[in-house]
Every structure is written in C-alpha cells, then in structure tokens.
Amino acid sequence: MKLYIKALLISIITMLCLAEELRSQTIRCGVESYTPEEVLQIEELLNEWLEKGNMIIGPQIVYIPIVVHVIRYDNGSADVSDQQINDQIDAINTGFANTNFRFRLYSTQRINNTFWTTNTFGSLAENDMKAALSLDPDYFLNLYICDLPGILGYARFPWENIAKHLQGVVVSYKTLPGGSLVDYNEGDTGTHEIGHFCGLYHTFQNGCNEPGDAVEDTPFQLSATVGCPSSRNSCPQPGDDPIHNFMDYSSDPCLDHFTQGQFNRMKHIMSQYRSKMVTPLNITLNQKNSSSQPVGTLKLWESNDWSSDINSGTTLNLWAYSNYTFQGAQQIISNEKYNVWKKGDEIITDIINHHTFLLMPTDVSLTSQFDITKSNVVINNTTESSAIIAGNLKFKDPWLIDYADPLFGNSVRNRGMKESGPDKLEFKERSSPFYPDYTTNYNGDVYKGVFLDQDYLDPNKPYYSVQAIYPQTCTLAQTNREHTFYFQNWSANTVNGVPGAVFQNANSPTTGVVFKKEGAVVSANMKGTQLSSQSEAFKHNGQNKIVRISGNQGIMYQVYESMGNLGYKNDMLRKKVVIESGCDSNLCS
Ligand SMILES: [Zn+2]
C-alpha cells in the first residue's frame, strides 16, 4: 500500500512537471531519469570510492578540452558561427567561474546530416552520430550542436553504463548565444548539460523527497521552475527553491550559479568516473647542453606574460590536448646556445625559440637543446689575389634573435626557416669582412656565433645561407681606384687539411653554407673589370691589351683583335666596340 501511494505520488509529480513544461512549451533537458533508490545506489558507490582516498582533483584548475561538432541539415541549415561557438565556451566558463573547471575549445567540425541533427536521447541517430564523430571521450568533452526536436539539450551522466562514444553533451543550435530561442539563447543550456556531464542532477531531482539532488546546499524543490519568477518555495523543507541555479529549468537570464556543494560533487564524480580528463600530465621541462647536462633556465607563457625562470629538470602539471609555449634561454652559456627544441626524443624541426607545444597524453618531457656555437668564423668579399675587399655581402641565420613577436608581448626570438609571414627569415646585408661572433653588434643584431655541421641537404633542418652582392663598386687599395666587381664563386679556407666550410652551390651567388671548422673563412670571390692576377693577360703576344690613353681622363681601354677586326671596351662603356677600319673617335683625337 505504501509503495502504491509512493508510485502514485511520483506519477502525479511527473504529470505536474510535464504540465509545467508544456505550459512553457520548452523542455529544457532530456537526461536519464533516476529513482531515489538508484540515486542512493550511485551515492553509495561514490562514498565507497572516496573512502579509499582516490580523490584526484585538488585545488588546481582543471582544464577540459571541448570538441565541437556542428550537425547541420543536409542542405547546410541549422549552422552556427565560430563567434557563437566562442561565445558558448565563454558562457560555460562564466557559469563555472566559481568552480575550478575551465573549458577550452580544442577543435570544431561541421557535418551535414539531417538524420543526425534531429536525433533524440537514446536513438539510433544519437548512436550513429556519436560513433562516427566522437573524439576520445576519455580526454575530450564532445559537444554536439544539433536541431533537437522539441528539447533544448541532453547529456550523459558519467556513471551511465553505455558505450564510451555515447558520452558527451548535445544542445540545440538555437540555444547558443545569439541563437533564435528567446529567453534561452544565452548559452546556459550548454552550462546546464555540462553540469550533468560532470555528475549533477536537476535541483528538483526527487522533488521534496530524500535524497533530493544529493547536494547539501541546494534546497529541496518540488518541480522544475518555469520562466523566471521573483521567488518560489515549493517544498516544506527549509530554503527557497534554487531558481537561479544552473541545474533548474528557469530561463537563461534567471540562471547564474552553481553552489559550492555542486562543485564538490562535480570534483568527486569527475575524479571517480572521468579520471583521465581531470588528471594533468607530468611534463619534465629540460634545458640541456651538448653533454646532456642541465643548463640555464626556461620560461612558460601564461596569463599573457612569461613566467619567472624555471629550472631545467622541473616537472610541471600540464593538460593533455592543450597548447603551452616555452622559451629556452637566449644567451650564450659556456660557449653554447639554444639550437633546437625536443619533445621526448623527437626533434622539433621548426627551431623557433619560443615554441608552442600541443601536449599529448603520452608526452613526458620537453627539452631546449643547447649546442656549441663557434665565435671565430669570418665571411668576406675577396678578389682573385686573395685581397679582402670592402663592399657588402648578405647572411641568413635561422638562429639570429631579431623578431619581436606580437603574439608573445613583443619578446624577441629567432625566425627559424620561416618562408612567409611577418617573421619570414630574410638575408641581412653586412659589410665585408663580417663577423657573426659572440659580441659584435650590427645595429642591435648579435649573432652569438654559428653552429657547425648544420646540414642543408636535409629539408627539415635549418641551415645558414650567404648571398653575394653584384655588381658592386669598391675601391681597391692596389690601384687606389674604384672598380666594379662581379660575383665569381664562393670558396672557403682550409683548416687542418679540410675545408672550413662547404657550399650547397659554390657557383651560385646565393647558396646554403655549412660551417665545418672553427676558424672557417667564407669568401665571395669577386672579379673586377679590367683586373687580372694572371700574367697571361698581359703577355706581348696576348690577344688583349690594356692601354691607357692620356688626355682622355686616363680611362683604361681593353683593346683586342678578333677575326681580323680590332675591338675595344672600357670600364665606362662596359661593352665592346668593333673597329672595322680607321680610327674610332673615342680612341683617336
Ligand atoms: Zn537537465
């Protein structure tokens, strides 16, 4: 008899709820329903688990990555904008502001599927959609944005005995901020459903009966609230109905908080059922020299600034599927400097320091790898007679720290091998001889030495490049005159019997260069017009003669005989003139 009355009461309450929902014509939510006995059973499991001391979530912030799946009709309708998605994430984080949970948008995909977008709780469409689209539910909150028929959203409780891919939250696209559902378009449906996802019941769970919603600081509540009344008190127990609580059914402008008790319950349930999602990774941050010894300190970009110095070997609690940007030390330490980042043993071929890492569950360490940098390398212009001439040349150094990165507070960094964008790596013009050493300052640029053996043959590896400038006019000490010089080739000195440097293409004005030895001298060999170190050029029976005619500004002419004709050129004309007979006015006056 007692049971019968209880069943009758429950059905009356249910009918009342449905009546209220129908009046509002807005069914907020369609989660799994539970009897008081089932709620108590779930509580019992939780308490047993807590007694074992398994609690994972401490005082730290827990970052949960959200994967958004926008399911549109076959014709592409029922779409939402990226701005709406960002606003939805903001709304969720605002709702959870007094908890330690924070949500980050990991990725967004849009799918056209009429069958899926009109799915309902427990339907074949729900199963098909989630089986096809869900991303690892152990780590991600999968958020499906659909056009649910007659309902604003539903979620899966963490303890539900269902296939893993079914976990996640589904909301109507009309409920996103800026959506079409007046009074329900501030994104609070998403917040409400994530409350379920984290283990919260409705505040009116079990009506005025124990155990209610299994949260101590939410007063008992007979049924869902409709709209936004000024106040409501539907149960004899103390306290007004929590009509502003996200887990009630009030309209969006009415909802504004979770309670501390709800947050505690979410921490417990998430630790119990979604442990991977709420457990940070332990990532060891290293900075090592060429002998694998720790060296210097590093920084982490957080809250729009670089952190204080972090010692090499420090283990940090970081979140899977989140991005973190680190910067290795930028100075020379014991003749070594930053060369490359490593993730575990994997070398990050983009050598930009700082580097942004997307952490995976399997990651354990990040290392800023130092290497020996050589200070005594010279790059210059020379003539064939090995005279160092002045003039300019160009050098490209992927490790030169000269780019103020606006994404990171305009802190300066190197450019790596970037081929486009504002931080594109470009040649910089330097005067010959040029010293990319530890200290020489070229208008603020200090090269801090060069690495040896940076191989241009591997397309994934960074390397240095040189570029000759030609023609260029320089004054030569031997003649005390200006001469125009043309590029001939690149060469390097010999150090201990081997080339100090090798070139990708020594005959090209622009070439990759690999420094092989300290003390390397890299030379752009320049050929001056009307200059030769070869005695053959001046032999009396040579084909060419150099003559200087007095009275004509002392200009030198190169006179030659070819195929029975006489010709000449001078360093002003820089072209040949053929004299078939007689005397040219340039020569004879
Ligand atoms: Zn709900």
Coordinates of C-alpha atoms and ligand atoms in Angstrom, one line a residue:
M1 CA 0.0 0.0 0.0
K2 CA 2.8 2.3 1.0
L3 CA 4.6 1.6 -2.3
Y4 CA 1.4 2.2 -4.2
I5 CA 1.0 5.6 -2.7
K6 CA 4.6 6.4 -3.4
A7 CA 4.2 5.4 -7.0
L8 CA 1.0 7.4 -7.3
L9 CA 2.8 10.4 -5.8
I10 CA 5.6 10.1 -8.2
S11 CA 3.3 9.8 -11.2
I12 CA 1.3 12.9 -10.0
I13 CA 4.6 14.8 -9.6
T14 CA 5.7 13.7 -13.0
M15 CA 2.4 14.8 -14.6
L16 CA 2.7 18.2 -12.8
C17 CA 6.2 18.6 -14.2
L18 CA 5.1 17.7 -17.7
A19 CA 2.2 20.1 -17.4
E20 CA 4.6 22.9 -16.4
E21 CA 6.9 22.1 -19.2
L22 CA 4.1 22.0 -21.7
R23 CA 2.9 25.4 -20.5
S24 CA 6.3 26.8 -21.2
Q25 CA 6.5 24.8 -24.4
T26 CA 10.2 24.5 -23.7
I27 CA 11.5 21.1 -22.5
R28 CA 14.9 22.1 -21.3
C29 CA 16.5 18.8 -20.9
G30 CA 16.3 15.1 -21.6
V31 CA 18.8 13.3 -19.4
E32 CA 18.4 9.8 -18.0
S33 CA 16.0 9.7 -15.1
Y34 CA 16.6 8.0 -11.7
T35 CA 14.5 6.8 -8.9
P36 CA 15.5 7.8 -5.3
E37 CA 16.8 4.2 -4.8
E38 CA 19.0 4.5 -7.9
V39 CA 20.4 7.9 -6.7
L40 CA 21.2 6.3 -3.3
Q41 CA 23.0 3.5 -5.0
I42 CA 25.1 5.9 -7.0
E43 CA 25.9 7.8 -3.8
E44 CA 26.9 4.6 -2.1
L45 CA 29.4 3.8 -4.9
L46 CA 30.8 7.3 -4.7
N47 CA 31.2 7.1 -0.9
E48 CA 33.0 3.8 -1.1
W49 CA 35.3 5.2 -3.7
L50 CA 36.0 8.3 -1.7
E51 CA 36.8 6.3 1.4
K52 CA 39.6 4.6 -0.5
G53 CA 41.2 8.1 -0.8
N54 CA 41.2 8.1 -4.5
M55 CA 40.3 11.8 -4.9
I56 CA 42.2 13.3 -7.8
I57 CA 41.1 16.9 -8.1
G58 CA 42.8 19.1 -5.7
P59 CA 42.8 22.9 -5.5
Q60 CA 44.3 23.3 -9.0
I61 CA 42.4 24.5 -12.0
V62 CA 41.2 21.6 -14.2
Y63 CA 41.2 22.4 -18.0
I64 CA 38.8 20.3 -20.1
P65 CA 39.2 20.4 -23.9
I66 CA 35.9 20.6 -25.8
V67 CA 35.5 19.2 -29.3
V68 CA 32.5 20.9 -31.0
H69 CA 30.6 19.0 -33.7
V70 CA 28.1 21.2 -35.5
I71 CA 25.5 18.9 -37.1
R72 CA 23.6 20.7 -39.8
Y73 CA 20.8 19.6 -42.1
D74 CA 21.8 18.1 -45.4
N75 CA 21.2 21.5 -47.0
G76 CA 23.6 23.1 -44.6
S77 CA 20.9 24.9 -42.5
A78 CA 21.0 24.9 -38.6
D79 CA 24.5 26.2 -38.7
V80 CA 26.2 28.4 -36.0
S81 CA 29.1 30.8 -36.5
D82 CA 32.5 30.4 -35.0
Q83 CA 31.8 33.5 -33.0
Q84 CA 28.7 31.8 -31.5
I85 CA 30.8 28.8 -30.6
N86 CA 33.4 31.0 -28.9
D87 CA 30.6 32.8 -27.1
Q88 CA 29.2 29.5 -26.0
I89 CA 32.6 28.5 -24.5
D90 CA 32.8 31.8 -22.7
A91 CA 29.2 31.4 -21.4
I92 CA 30.2 28.0 -20.0
N93 CA 33.4 29.3 -18.3
T94 CA 31.4 32.2 -16.9
G95 CA 28.9 29.7 -15.5
F96 CA 31.7 27.6 -14.0
A97 CA 33.6 30.7 -12.7
N98 CA 33.2 29.8 -9.0
T99 CA 34.5 26.2 -9.7
N100 CA 37.9 25.0 -10.6
F101 CA 36.7 23.8 -14.0
R102 CA 37.7 25.7 -17.1
F103 CA 36.8 24.7 -20.7
R104 CA 38.9 25.2 -23.8
L105 CA 37.8 24.9 -27.4
Y106 CA 40.0 22.2 -28.9
S107 CA 38.5 21.9 -32.4
T108 CA 35.3 22.5 -34.4
Q109 CA 33.9 20.4 -37.3
R110 CA 30.7 20.9 -39.3
I111 CA 28.8 18.0 -40.7
N112 CA 25.7 17.9 -42.9
N113 CA 23.4 15.1 -41.8
T114 CA 19.6 15.6 -41.4
F115 CA 19.2 12.2 -39.7
W116 CA 21.8 13.1 -37.1
T117 CA 20.8 16.7 -36.3
T118 CA 17.3 15.7 -35.4
N119 CA 18.5 12.9 -33.0
T120 CA 16.8 12.2 -29.7
F121 CA 18.2 10.8 -26.4
G122 CA 18.8 7.0 -26.8
S123 CA 18.0 7.0 -30.5
L124 CA 19.8 5.2 -33.3
A125 CA 20.7 8.6 -34.7
E126 CA 22.4 9.5 -31.5
N127 CA 24.4 6.3 -31.6
D128 CA 25.3 6.7 -35.2
M129 CA 26.3 10.3 -34.9
K130 CA 28.5 9.8 -31.8
A131 CA 30.0 6.6 -33.1
A132 CA 31.1 8.4 -36.2
L133 CA 32.2 11.7 -34.7
S134 CA 33.3 11.4 -31.1
L135 CA 36.9 12.2 -30.3
D136 CA 38.5 10.2 -27.4
P137 CA 35.8 10.6 -24.7
D138 CA 38.4 9.8 -22.0
Y139 CA 40.0 13.2 -22.7
F140 CA 37.5 15.3 -24.5
L141 CA 34.1 16.7 -23.8
N142 CA 32.3 16.1 -27.1
L143 CA 29.7 18.9 -27.6
Y144 CA 27.2 18.2 -30.4
I145 CA 25.2 21.2 -31.7
C146 CA 22.1 19.9 -33.4
D147 CA 18.4 20.8 -34.1
L148 CA 16.9 18.6 -31.5
P149 CA 13.2 18.2 -31.9
G150 CA 11.2 19.8 -29.0
I151 CA 14.1 19.8 -26.5
L152 CA 17.0 22.1 -25.7
G153 CA 19.6 19.6 -24.8
Y154 CA 20.7 16.4 -23.1
A155 CA 23.8 14.9 -21.6
R156 CA 25.1 11.6 -20.4
F157 CA 25.9 11.2 -16.8
P158 CA 29.5 9.9 -16.0
W159 CA 28.2 6.7 -14.4
E160 CA 25.9 5.6 -17.2
N161 CA 26.6 2.1 -18.3
I162 CA 26.8 2.9 -22.0
A163 CA 29.3 2.6 -24.9
K164 CA 32.1 5.1 -24.3
H165 CA 31.4 7.0 -27.6
L166 CA 28.0 8.0 -26.3
Q167 CA 29.5 10.2 -23.6
G168 CA 29.1 13.9 -24.2
V169 CA 26.7 16.8 -24.4
V170 CA 24.1 17.6 -27.0
V171 CA 22.4 21.0 -27.3
S172 CA 20.1 22.8 -29.7
Y173 CA 21.8 25.2 -32.0
K174 CA 19.1 27.7 -31.1
T175 CA 20.4 27.9 -27.5
L176 CA 23.8 29.2 -28.3
P177 CA 24.5 32.9 -27.6
G178 CA 22.8 34.8 -30.4
G179 CA 20.5 31.8 -31.2
S180 CA 16.9 32.2 -32.1
L181 CA 15.2 30.8 -28.9
V182 CA 14.3 34.0 -27.0
D183 CA 15.0 33.7 -23.2
Y184 CA 17.0 30.5 -23.8
N185 CA 19.8 31.9 -26.1
E186 CA 22.5 32.9 -23.6
G187 CA 24.3 29.6 -23.8
D188 CA 23.1 28.4 -20.4
T189 CA 21.7 25.1 -21.9
G190 CA 25.3 24.2 -22.6
T191 CA 26.3 25.1 -19.0
H192 CA 23.4 23.1 -17.6
E193 CA 24.2 20.0 -19.7
I194 CA 27.8 20.1 -18.7
G195 CA 26.6 20.2 -15.1
H196 CA 25.0 16.8 -15.9
F197 CA 28.2 15.7 -17.7
C198 CA 30.1 16.4 -14.5
G199 CA 27.6 14.5 -12.3
L200 CA 25.0 17.0 -11.2
Y201 CA 21.3 16.2 -11.1
H202 CA 18.5 18.7 -11.5
T203 CA 17.9 20.7 -8.4
F204 CA 14.3 19.2 -8.4
Q205 CA 15.6 15.6 -8.6
N206 CA 13.3 13.5 -6.4
G207 CA 11.1 16.6 -5.7
C208 CA 10.7 17.2 -1.9
N209 CA 12.0 13.7 -1.1
E210 CA 15.3 12.4 0.1
P211 CA 17.9 12.2 -1.3
G212 CA 16.9 15.1 -3.5
D213 CA 19.8 16.0 -5.8
A214 CA 22.4 14.5 -3.5
V215 CA 23.8 18.0 -2.9
E216 CA 23.5 19.5 0.6
D217 CA 23.4 23.2 -0.2
T218 CA 20.6 23.1 -2.8
P219 CA 17.2 23.3 -1.1
F220 CA 14.6 20.7 -2.0
Q221 CA 12.4 21.7 -4.9
L222 CA 9.2 20.0 -6.0
S223 CA 9.5 20.6 -9.7
A224 CA 11.2 22.5 -12.4
T225 CA 10.9 26.2 -12.4
V226 CA 9.3 27.8 -15.4
G227 CA 10.4 31.2 -16.7
C228 CA 11.9 33.5 -14.1
P229 CA 9.7 34.0 -11.0
S230 CA 10.8 36.5 -8.4
S231 CA 10.9 33.7 -5.8
R232 CA 9.5 30.2 -5.3
N233 CA 9.2 27.8 -2.4
S234 CA 7.7 24.5 -3.4
C235 CA 8.8 22.2 -0.5
P236 CA 8.2 22.1 3.2
Q237 CA 11.9 21.8 3.9
P238 CA 13.9 25.0 4.7
G239 CA 15.0 27.3 1.9
D240 CA 13.5 28.8 -1.2
D241 CA 13.8 26.9 -4.5
P242 CA 17.2 27.4 -6.1
I243 CA 15.6 29.1 -9.2
H244 CA 18.9 30.8 -10.2
N245 CA 20.8 27.6 -10.1
F246 CA 22.1 26.3 -13.5
M247 CA 20.6 22.9 -12.7
D248 CA 17.0 24.3 -12.5
Y249 CA 14.9 24.8 -15.6
S250 CA 14.5 28.6 -15.3
S251 CA 15.1 30.8 -18.4
D252 CA 18.6 31.8 -19.2
P253 CA 18.5 35.4 -17.8
C254 CA 17.5 33.8 -14.5
L255 CA 20.4 31.3 -14.2
D256 CA 23.7 32.4 -12.7
H257 CA 25.5 29.9 -10.5
F258 CA 26.4 26.5 -9.2
T259 CA 26.8 26.1 -5.4
Q260 CA 29.9 25.0 -3.5
G261 CA 28.2 21.7 -2.8
Q262 CA 27.6 21.1 -6.5
F263 CA 31.2 21.9 -7.3
N264 CA 32.3 19.5 -4.6
R265 CA 30.1 16.8 -6.1
M266 CA 31.4 17.5 -9.6
K267 CA 35.0 17.2 -8.3
H268 CA 34.2 13.9 -6.7
I269 CA 32.2 12.4 -9.6
M270 CA 34.7 13.6 -12.2
S271 CA 37.6 12.1 -10.2
Q272 CA 35.7 8.8 -9.9
Y273 CA 34.4 8.4 -13.5
R274 CA 36.5 10.7 -15.7
S275 CA 39.9 10.4 -14.1
K276 CA 41.9 10.8 -17.3
M277 CA 40.1 14.0 -18.2
V278 CA 40.8 15.6 -14.8
T279 CA 44.4 14.4 -14.2
P280 CA 47.1 16.6 -15.5
L281 CA 50.2 15.2 -17.3
N282 CA 53.5 15.3 -15.5
I283 CA 55.8 17.0 -18.0
T284 CA 59.5 17.4 -17.2
L285 CA 60.9 20.6 -18.6
N286 CA 64.6 20.4 -19.6
Q287 CA 67.3 22.5 -21.0
K288 CA 70.5 20.6 -21.8
N289 CA 73.9 21.3 -23.2
S290 CA 75.8 19.2 -25.7
S291 CA 76.9 16.9 -22.9
S292 CA 73.3 16.3 -21.8
Q293 CA 73.9 18.4 -18.6
P294 CA 71.2 20.8 -17.4
V295 CA 72.0 24.4 -18.2
G296 CA 70.3 27.7 -17.6
T297 CA 66.6 28.4 -17.1
L298 CA 63.4 28.5 -19.2
K299 CA 60.1 30.3 -19.2
L300 CA 56.5 29.4 -19.8
W301 CA 54.0 31.8 -21.4
E302 CA 51.0 32.1 -19.1
S303 CA 48.4 34.8 -18.5
N304 CA 49.9 37.0 -21.2
D305 CA 53.3 37.1 -19.8
W306 CA 56.5 35.0 -19.4
S307 CA 56.7 33.1 -16.2
S308 CA 59.6 33.6 -13.8
D309 CA 62.6 31.4 -14.5
I310 CA 62.0 27.6 -14.4
N311 CA 65.0 25.4 -13.7
S312 CA 65.9 22.6 -16.0
G313 CA 64.5 19.3 -14.7
T314 CA 61.4 20.9 -13.2
T315 CA 58.2 18.7 -13.5
L316 CA 55.1 20.7 -14.4
N317 CA 51.4 19.6 -14.2
L318 CA 50.1 20.4 -17.7
W319 CA 47.0 19.3 -19.6
A320 CA 46.7 16.9 -22.4
Y321 CA 45.4 18.5 -25.7
S322 CA 46.3 22.0 -24.5
N323 CA 48.9 24.3 -26.0
Y324 CA 51.8 25.6 -24.0
T325 CA 54.5 28.0 -25.2
F326 CA 58.0 27.7 -23.7
Q327 CA 61.1 29.8 -24.3
G328 CA 64.6 28.4 -23.8
A329 CA 67.4 30.6 -22.6
Q330 CA 68.5 33.1 -25.3
Q331 CA 72.0 33.8 -24.1
I332 CA 75.3 32.1 -24.6
I333 CA 76.1 29.8 -21.7
S334 CA 79.7 28.3 -21.6
N335 CA 80.1 28.6 -25.4
E336 CA 76.8 27.0 -26.1
K337 CA 73.4 28.4 -27.1
Y338 CA 69.9 27.2 -27.9
N339 CA 69.8 25.0 -31.0
V340 CA 66.5 23.1 -31.1
W341 CA 63.5 22.0 -29.1
K342 CA 62.8 18.3 -28.5
K343 CA 59.5 16.7 -27.4
G344 CA 60.7 13.5 -25.8
D345 CA 63.3 12.3 -28.3
E346 CA 61.6 13.9 -31.3
I347 CA 63.4 16.9 -32.7
I348 CA 61.1 19.8 -33.5
T349 CA 62.3 20.8 -36.9
D350 CA 60.8 24.3 -36.6
I351 CA 63.7 25.7 -34.5
I352 CA 61.8 28.8 -33.3
N353 CA 62.5 29.6 -29.7
H354 CA 59.9 30.0 -28.2
H355 CA 57.9 27.0 -29.3
T356 CA 54.3 26.2 -28.8
F357 CA 53.6 22.5 -27.9
L358 CA 50.3 20.7 -28.2
L359 CA 50.6 18.1 -25.4
M360 CA 49.5 14.5 -25.9
P361 CA 48.7 12.1 -23.2
T362 CA 51.9 10.2 -24.0
D363 CA 54.2 13.2 -23.6
V364 CA 56.6 13.2 -20.7
S365 CA 59.3 15.7 -21.4
L366 CA 60.2 18.9 -23.4
T367 CA 63.8 19.9 -23.9
S368 CA 65.5 23.1 -25.1
Q369 CA 68.7 21.6 -26.6
F370 CA 71.9 23.7 -26.5
D371 CA 74.8 23.1 -28.8
I372 CA 78.4 24.5 -29.1
T373 CA 78.5 27.8 -31.0
K374 CA 81.7 29.0 -32.7
S375 CA 82.7 32.6 -32.5
N376 CA 85.7 32.7 -34.9
V377 CA 84.1 32.5 -38.3
V378 CA 84.5 35.2 -40.9
I379 CA 82.6 35.9 -44.1
N380 CA 84.1 38.4 -46.6
N381 CA 84.5 39.5 -50.2
T382 CA 87.8 38.8 -51.8
T383 CA 89.5 39.3 -55.2
E384 CA 91.4 36.6 -57.0
S385 CA 94.6 37.8 -55.5
S386 CA 93.0 37.0 -52.1
A387 CA 92.9 40.6 -51.1
I388 CA 90.0 41.2 -48.8
I389 CA 87.9 44.0 -50.4
A390 CA 85.3 46.1 -48.7
G391 CA 81.8 46.2 -50.0
N392 CA 78.8 44.3 -48.7
L393 CA 77.5 40.8 -48.5
K394 CA 74.4 39.1 -47.1
F395 CA 73.9 36.4 -44.5
K396 CA 70.9 34.5 -43.4
D397 CA 70.9 33.0 -39.9
P398 CA 67.8 31.0 -38.6
W399 CA 69.0 31.4 -35.1
L400 CA 69.5 35.2 -35.1
I401 CA 67.2 36.7 -32.5
D402 CA 65.7 39.7 -34.2
Y403 CA 61.9 39.2 -34.4
A404 CA 59.7 40.9 -31.8
D405 CA 56.8 38.5 -31.6
P406 CA 53.5 40.4 -31.1
L407 CA 51.8 37.2 -30.0
F408 CA 54.1 37.0 -27.0
G409 CA 54.4 40.5 -25.7
N410 CA 56.8 41.6 -28.5
S411 CA 59.5 39.5 -26.8
V412 CA 62.3 38.8 -29.4
R413 CA 63.0 35.4 -30.8
N414 CA 64.7 33.8 -33.8
R415 CA 62.8 33.2 -37.1
G416 CA 63.8 29.6 -37.9
M417 CA 63.4 28.8 -41.5
K418 CA 60.1 30.7 -41.9
E419 CA 59.4 31.3 -45.6
S420 CA 56.4 33.6 -45.3
G421 CA 54.7 35.9 -42.9
P422 CA 55.9 38.9 -40.8
D423 CA 58.6 36.7 -39.3
K424 CA 59.9 35.4 -42.6
L425 CA 63.7 34.6 -42.5
E426 CA 65.5 37.1 -44.8
F427 CA 69.0 37.9 -45.7
K428 CA 70.6 40.8 -43.9
E429 CA 73.2 43.0 -45.6
R430 CA 76.6 43.3 -43.7
S431 CA 79.8 45.0 -44.6
S432 CA 82.8 42.8 -45.5
P433 CA 84.5 41.4 -43.6
F434 CA 81.6 40.2 -41.4
Y435 CA 82.0 38.5 -38.0
P436 CA 79.0 36.6 -36.8
D437 CA 80.7 36.2 -33.4
Y438 CA 79.6 36.3 -29.8
T439 CA 79.6 40.0 -29.3
T440 CA 79.8 42.2 -32.4
N441 CA 76.7 44.2 -32.6
Y442 CA 75.2 45.0 -36.0
N443 CA 72.5 47.6 -35.4
G444 CA 71.2 45.6 -32.5
D445 CA 71.8 42.2 -34.1
V446 CA 74.3 40.0 -32.2
Y447 CA 74.8 36.6 -34.0
K448 CA 76.3 34.8 -30.9
G449 CA 78.5 32.6 -33.1
V450 CA 77.5 29.9 -35.5
F451 CA 76.8 26.1 -35.2
L452 CA 79.0 23.7 -37.2
D453 CA 77.5 21.0 -39.4
Q454 CA 74.0 22.3 -39.9
D455 CA 73.2 20.3 -43.0
Y456 CA 71.4 22.0 -45.9
L457 CA 70.8 18.5 -47.5
D458 CA 68.0 17.7 -45.1
P459 CA 65.0 19.7 -46.0
N460 CA 63.7 19.5 -42.4
K461 CA 66.9 21.0 -40.9
P462 CA 67.7 24.7 -40.7
Y463 CA 70.9 26.0 -42.2
Y464 CA 72.8 29.1 -42.9
S465 CA 72.9 30.9 -46.3
V466 CA 75.2 33.5 -47.9
Q467 CA 74.4 35.8 -50.8
A468 CA 76.9 37.8 -52.8
I469 CA 76.0 41.3 -54.0
Y470 CA 77.0 42.2 -57.6
P471 CA 77.8 44.2 -59.4
Q472 CA 79.1 46.4 -56.6
T473 CA 81.7 49.2 -56.8
C474 CA 84.6 49.1 -54.4
T475 CA 87.9 51.0 -54.1
L476 CA 90.9 48.7 -54.5
A477 CA 93.9 49.5 -52.4
Q478 CA 96.3 48.3 -55.2
T479 CA 95.1 50.8 -57.7
N480 CA 93.5 53.3 -55.4
R481 CA 90.6 53.5 -57.9
E482 CA 87.0 52.4 -57.9
H483 CA 86.3 49.2 -59.7
T484 CA 83.1 47.4 -60.5
F485 CA 83.1 43.8 -59.2
Y486 CA 81.2 40.8 -60.3
F487 CA 80.5 37.6 -58.4
Q488 CA 82.6 34.6 -59.5
N489 CA 82.2 31.9 -56.9
W490 CA 82.2 31.0 -53.2
S491 CA 85.2 29.4 -51.5
A492 CA 86.4 28.6 -48.0
N493 CA 89.8 28.3 -46.4
T494 CA 91.3 25.1 -45.4
V495 CA 91.5 24.3 -41.7
N496 CA 93.7 21.4 -40.6
G497 CA 93.6 19.9 -44.1
V498 CA 89.8 20.1 -44.6
P499 CA 87.6 22.8 -46.0
G500 CA 86.5 25.3 -43.3
A501 CA 83.0 25.3 -44.9
V502 CA 81.1 23.7 -47.8
F503 CA 78.5 25.2 -50.1
Q504 CA 75.3 23.9 -51.5
N505 CA 76.2 25.5 -54.8
A506 CA 79.5 27.4 -54.7
N507 CA 78.9 28.9 -58.2
S508 CA 75.6 30.5 -57.2
P509 CA 75.6 33.9 -55.7
T510 CA 73.0 32.6 -53.2
T511 CA 73.9 29.4 -51.5
G512 CA 73.5 27.3 -48.3
V513 CA 76.7 27.1 -46.4
V514 CA 77.7 24.6 -43.8
F515 CA 80.5 25.7 -41.4
K516 CA 82.7 22.7 -40.8
K517 CA 85.5 24.0 -38.7
E518 CA 86.1 26.8 -36.3
G519 CA 88.3 29.4 -37.9
A520 CA 86.3 29.0 -41.2
V521 CA 86.7 31.9 -43.6
V522 CA 84.0 32.0 -46.2
S523 CA 84.7 34.2 -49.2
A524 CA 82.7 35.6 -52.0
N525 CA 85.3 35.8 -54.8
M526 CA 84.7 38.9 -56.8
K527 CA 86.0 39.6 -60.3
G528 CA 86.8 43.2 -61.0
T529 CA 86.6 44.6 -64.6
Q530 CA 90.0 45.1 -66.2
L531 CA 91.6 43.4 -63.3
S532 CA 93.6 40.2 -63.5
S533 CA 96.1 38.4 -61.4
Q534 CA 97.1 36.3 -64.4
S535 CA 100.3 37.3 -66.2
E536 CA 99.0 35.6 -69.4
A537 CA 96.6 38.6 -69.8
F538 CA 99.5 41.0 -70.2
K539 CA 101.8 39.0 -72.5
H540 CA 103.0 40.9 -75.5
N541 CA 101.5 38.3 -77.9
G542 CA 98.2 38.1 -76.0
Q543 CA 95.0 38.7 -77.8
N544 CA 94.1 41.5 -75.4
K545 CA 95.9 44.6 -74.5
I546 CA 95.2 47.2 -71.8
V547 CA 96.0 50.7 -72.9
R548 CA 95.6 54.0 -71.0
I549 CA 95.3 57.0 -73.2
S550 CA 96.5 60.2 -71.8
G551 CA 94.2 63.2 -72.3
N552 CA 91.1 61.1 -72.0
Q553 CA 90.6 61.2 -68.2
G554 CA 93.1 58.4 -68.0
I555 CA 90.5 55.8 -68.9
M556 CA 91.8 52.4 -69.5
Y557 CA 90.8 50.5 -72.6
Q558 CA 90.9 46.9 -73.3
V559 CA 92.0 46.5 -76.9
Y560 CA 91.8 43.2 -78.7
E561 CA 92.0 41.6 -82.1
S562 CA 89.4 39.1 -83.2
M563 CA 88.7 37.5 -86.6
G564 CA 90.6 40.2 -88.4
N565 CA 88.8 43.0 -86.7
L566 CA 90.0 45.3 -83.9
G567 CA 87.8 45.9 -80.9
Y568 CA 87.9 47.7 -77.6
K569 CA 85.9 48.2 -74.5
N570 CA 86.5 50.4 -71.5
D571 CA 85.3 50.4 -67.9
M572 CA 82.9 53.3 -68.6
L573 CA 81.2 51.7 -71.6
R574 CA 81.4 48.2 -70.3
K575 CA 80.6 47.0 -73.8
K576 CA 82.7 46.1 -76.8
V577 CA 83.1 48.3 -79.8
V578 CA 84.3 46.8 -83.0
I579 CA 86.5 49.0 -85.3
E580 CA 86.5 47.6 -88.9
S581 CA 88.8 50.2 -90.2
G582 CA 90.2 53.6 -89.5
C583 CA 90.1 55.2 -86.1
D584 CA 87.3 55.4 -83.6
S585 CA 86.7 58.9 -82.2
N586 CA 86.9 57.5 -78.6
L587 CA 90.5 56.4 -79.1
C588 CA 91.8 58.9 -81.7
S589 CA 91.6 62.6 -81.1
Ligands
ZN1 ZN 19.0 18.8 -17.3

